[in-house]
Amino acid sequence: MKKILLFALTTILFSCNGSAQKKETKDETFPVTKTDAEWKAELTAMEYYVLREAGTERAFSSPLNKNYEKGVYHCAACDTPLFKSEHKFDSGTGWPSFDQEIKGNVAFSTDYNIGYERTEEHCATCGGHLGHVFDDGPKATTGKRHCINGVALKFVPEDSKKDE
């Protein structure tokens, strides 16, 4: 009897489709939309994996993680300005981290990919996956840590604007 009860309980628990197993659907449309083939032709394999398939680059693999130059970080897919260097900090996580985004240029959604709720960040112009935002950033500023894949970013140095 105990085996039957245990089997029934196990079956019920594992057959339920809980919210932790679901990913919020993205019905949003973005100003810049392209087919998968167009994105694959324009992006490197790693950029495509991160920006279009919501992948994650290896920690400490991006040269932008330790970039301390002044400038603006743009979306690698559509060139939308996303983060300013003045808001970048070394979180020790291995990914470029910022305490705030450029308002209106970053969109947010919820994902449950690893079994619990996280706030996912996207480029508001093309929908490219950037990373996630957490509440363990610098308390002296916003308390937020925008943990961003470096491959999703293109750094535009402050000096390059003077040349234009």
Short mmCIF file of C-alpha atoms in Angstrom, two decimals:
data_model
loop_
_atom_site.label_atom_id
_atom_site.label_comp_id
_atom_site.label_asym_id
_atom_site.label_seq_id
_atom_site.Cartn_x
_atom_site.Cartn_y
_atom_site.Cartn_z
CA MET A 1 0.00 0.00 0.00
CA LYS A 2 2.83 2.40 0.87
CA LYS A 3 4.45 1.75 -2.52
CA ILE A 4 1.21 2.56 -4.35
CA LEU A 5 0.71 5.74 -2.35
CA LEU A 6 4.34 6.79 -2.92
CA PHE A 7 4.04 6.05 -6.65
CA ALA A 8 0.79 8.05 -6.92
CA LEU A 9 2.24 11.00 -5.03
CA THR A 10 5.42 10.98 -7.15
CA THR A 11 3.37 10.81 -10.36
CA ILE A 12 1.21 13.75 -9.30
CA LEU A 13 4.20 15.89 -8.31
CA PHE A 14 6.13 15.29 -11.52
CA SER A 15 3.17 15.55 -13.88
CA CYS A 16 2.13 18.99 -12.69
CA ASN A 17 3.26 21.77 -14.97
CA GLY A 18 4.22 24.38 -12.42
CA SER A 19 5.08 27.99 -13.19
CA ALA A 20 8.76 27.27 -12.65
CA GLN A 21 8.70 25.12 -15.78
CA LYS A 22 7.15 27.79 -17.99
CA LYS A 23 8.83 30.60 -19.84
CA GLU A 24 6.82 33.73 -20.30
CA THR A 25 5.89 34.02 -23.95
CA LYS A 26 7.29 36.96 -25.82
CA ASP A 27 4.54 38.33 -28.02
CA GLU A 28 6.23 41.72 -28.15
CA THR A 29 7.16 43.20 -31.45
CA PHE A 30 10.20 45.43 -31.67
CA PRO A 31 11.01 48.32 -34.03
CA VAL A 32 13.86 46.29 -35.58
CA THR A 33 12.70 42.83 -36.62
CA LYS A 34 14.52 40.39 -38.86
CA THR A 35 14.23 36.75 -39.80
CA ASP A 36 16.48 34.18 -38.13
CA ALA A 37 18.38 33.87 -41.41
CA GLU A 38 19.00 37.64 -41.48
CA TRP A 39 20.21 37.65 -37.86
CA LYS A 40 22.48 34.64 -38.50
CA ALA A 41 24.01 36.42 -41.51
CA GLU A 42 24.72 39.60 -39.50
CA LEU A 43 25.84 38.22 -36.12
CA THR A 44 28.69 35.94 -35.11
CA ALA A 45 27.71 32.48 -33.88
CA MET A 46 28.20 33.57 -30.24
CA GLU A 47 26.30 36.84 -30.71
CA TYR A 48 23.43 34.90 -32.27
CA TYR A 49 23.45 32.36 -29.43
CA VAL A 50 23.26 35.07 -26.76
CA LEU A 51 21.14 37.75 -28.44
CA ARG A 52 18.64 35.56 -30.35
CA GLU A 53 18.61 32.30 -28.34
CA ALA A 54 18.97 33.83 -24.83
CA GLY A 55 22.26 32.02 -24.24
CA THR A 56 24.96 33.02 -21.77
CA GLU A 57 28.63 33.54 -22.52
CA ARG A 58 31.23 32.00 -20.24
CA ALA A 59 32.06 34.14 -17.19
CA PHE A 60 35.28 36.20 -17.49
CA SER A 61 35.40 35.62 -21.28
CA SER A 62 34.45 39.14 -22.41
CA PRO A 63 37.11 41.85 -22.77
CA LEU A 64 34.36 44.33 -21.87
CA ASN A 65 34.19 42.91 -18.35
CA LYS A 66 37.38 44.80 -17.39
CA ASN A 67 36.89 47.76 -19.75
CA TYR A 68 37.17 51.00 -17.76
CA GLU A 69 37.17 53.51 -20.63
CA LYS A 70 34.57 56.26 -20.80
CA GLY A 71 31.85 55.74 -23.37
CA VAL A 72 28.55 54.04 -24.08
CA TYR A 73 27.70 50.36 -24.45
CA HIS A 74 25.43 49.73 -27.44
CA CYS A 75 23.45 46.68 -28.55
CA ALA A 76 25.72 44.51 -30.73
CA ALA A 77 22.76 43.67 -32.99
CA CYS A 78 21.15 47.05 -33.69
CA ASP A 79 23.49 49.69 -32.19
CA THR A 80 20.97 51.07 -29.66
CA PRO A 81 22.75 52.79 -26.70
CA LEU A 82 22.01 50.68 -23.60
CA PHE A 83 24.41 51.50 -20.75
CA LYS A 84 26.80 54.35 -19.89
CA SER A 85 30.31 53.67 -18.61
CA GLU A 86 29.67 55.89 -15.57
CA HIS A 87 27.16 53.27 -14.37
CA LYS A 88 29.50 50.29 -14.84
CA PHE A 89 31.05 48.60 -11.82
CA ASP A 90 33.11 45.49 -11.11
CA SER A 91 30.68 43.01 -9.59
CA GLY A 92 33.23 40.19 -9.49
CA THR A 93 30.80 37.92 -11.36
CA GLY A 94 32.74 37.80 -14.63
CA TRP A 95 30.19 39.72 -16.70
CA PRO A 96 29.96 43.45 -17.39
CA SER A 97 27.70 44.91 -14.70
CA PHE A 98 25.86 48.21 -14.50
CA ASP A 99 23.75 49.81 -11.76
CA GLN A 100 21.30 51.31 -14.26
CA GLU A 101 20.30 51.21 -17.91
CA ILE A 102 19.59 54.03 -20.34
CA LYS A 103 15.88 54.45 -19.65
CA GLY A 104 13.59 53.37 -22.47
CA ASN A 105 16.30 51.46 -24.35
CA VAL A 106 16.15 48.27 -22.29
CA ALA A 107 13.01 46.11 -22.00
CA PHE A 108 12.31 43.61 -19.23
CA SER A 109 10.49 40.28 -19.02
CA THR A 110 10.35 37.32 -16.66
CA ASP A 111 12.00 33.97 -17.25
CA TYR A 112 11.95 30.72 -15.30
CA ASN A 113 14.68 28.95 -17.31
CA ILE A 114 16.59 27.71 -14.28
CA GLY A 115 13.62 26.91 -12.08
CA TYR A 116 12.94 30.24 -10.42
CA GLU A 117 11.82 33.71 -11.45
CA ARG A 118 14.42 36.12 -12.84
CA THR A 119 14.11 39.46 -14.59
CA GLU A 120 15.50 39.14 -18.09
CA GLU A 121 16.77 42.17 -20.02
CA HIS A 122 16.33 42.76 -23.75
CA CYS A 123 17.25 45.52 -26.15
CA ALA A 124 14.02 47.52 -26.50
CA THR A 125 14.77 48.13 -30.20
CA CYS A 126 15.52 44.63 -31.52
CA GLY A 127 14.53 42.35 -28.63
CA GLY A 128 18.02 40.88 -28.30
CA HIS A 129 18.70 39.08 -25.01
CA LEU A 130 21.22 41.02 -22.90
CA GLY A 131 21.26 39.31 -19.51
CA HIS A 132 19.42 39.67 -16.21
CA VAL A 133 18.96 42.28 -13.49
CA PHE A 134 19.36 41.45 -9.80
CA ASP A 135 18.82 43.34 -6.53
CA ASP A 136 22.38 42.86 -5.23
CA GLY A 137 24.06 45.88 -6.82
CA PRO A 138 25.70 48.87 -5.14
CA LYS A 139 23.47 50.11 -2.32
CA ALA A 140 24.96 53.61 -2.62
CA THR A 141 23.33 54.01 -6.06
CA THR A 142 20.37 51.93 -7.27
CA GLY A 143 20.95 48.58 -5.55
CA LYS A 144 20.59 46.95 -8.98
CA ARG A 145 23.10 44.77 -10.83
CA HIS A 146 22.44 44.55 -14.54
CA CYS A 147 24.48 41.43 -15.35
CA ILE A 148 25.06 41.67 -19.11
CA ASN A 149 26.69 39.35 -21.63
CA GLY A 150 29.65 41.25 -23.09
CA VAL A 151 29.09 39.67 -26.51
CA ALA A 152 25.66 41.39 -26.60
CA LEU A 153 27.38 44.78 -26.32
CA LYS A 154 29.44 47.02 -28.57
CA PHE A 155 31.50 49.63 -26.74
CA VAL A 156 31.63 53.11 -28.28
CA PRO A 157 34.42 55.15 -26.64
CA GLU A 158 33.68 58.74 -25.66
CA ASP A 159 36.57 59.99 -27.83
CA SER A 160 35.06 58.47 -31.00
CA LYS A 161 32.10 60.88 -30.76
CA LYS A 162 34.45 63.87 -31.08
CA ASP A 163 35.81 62.52 -34.39
CA GLU A 164 32.36 62.42 -35.99
#
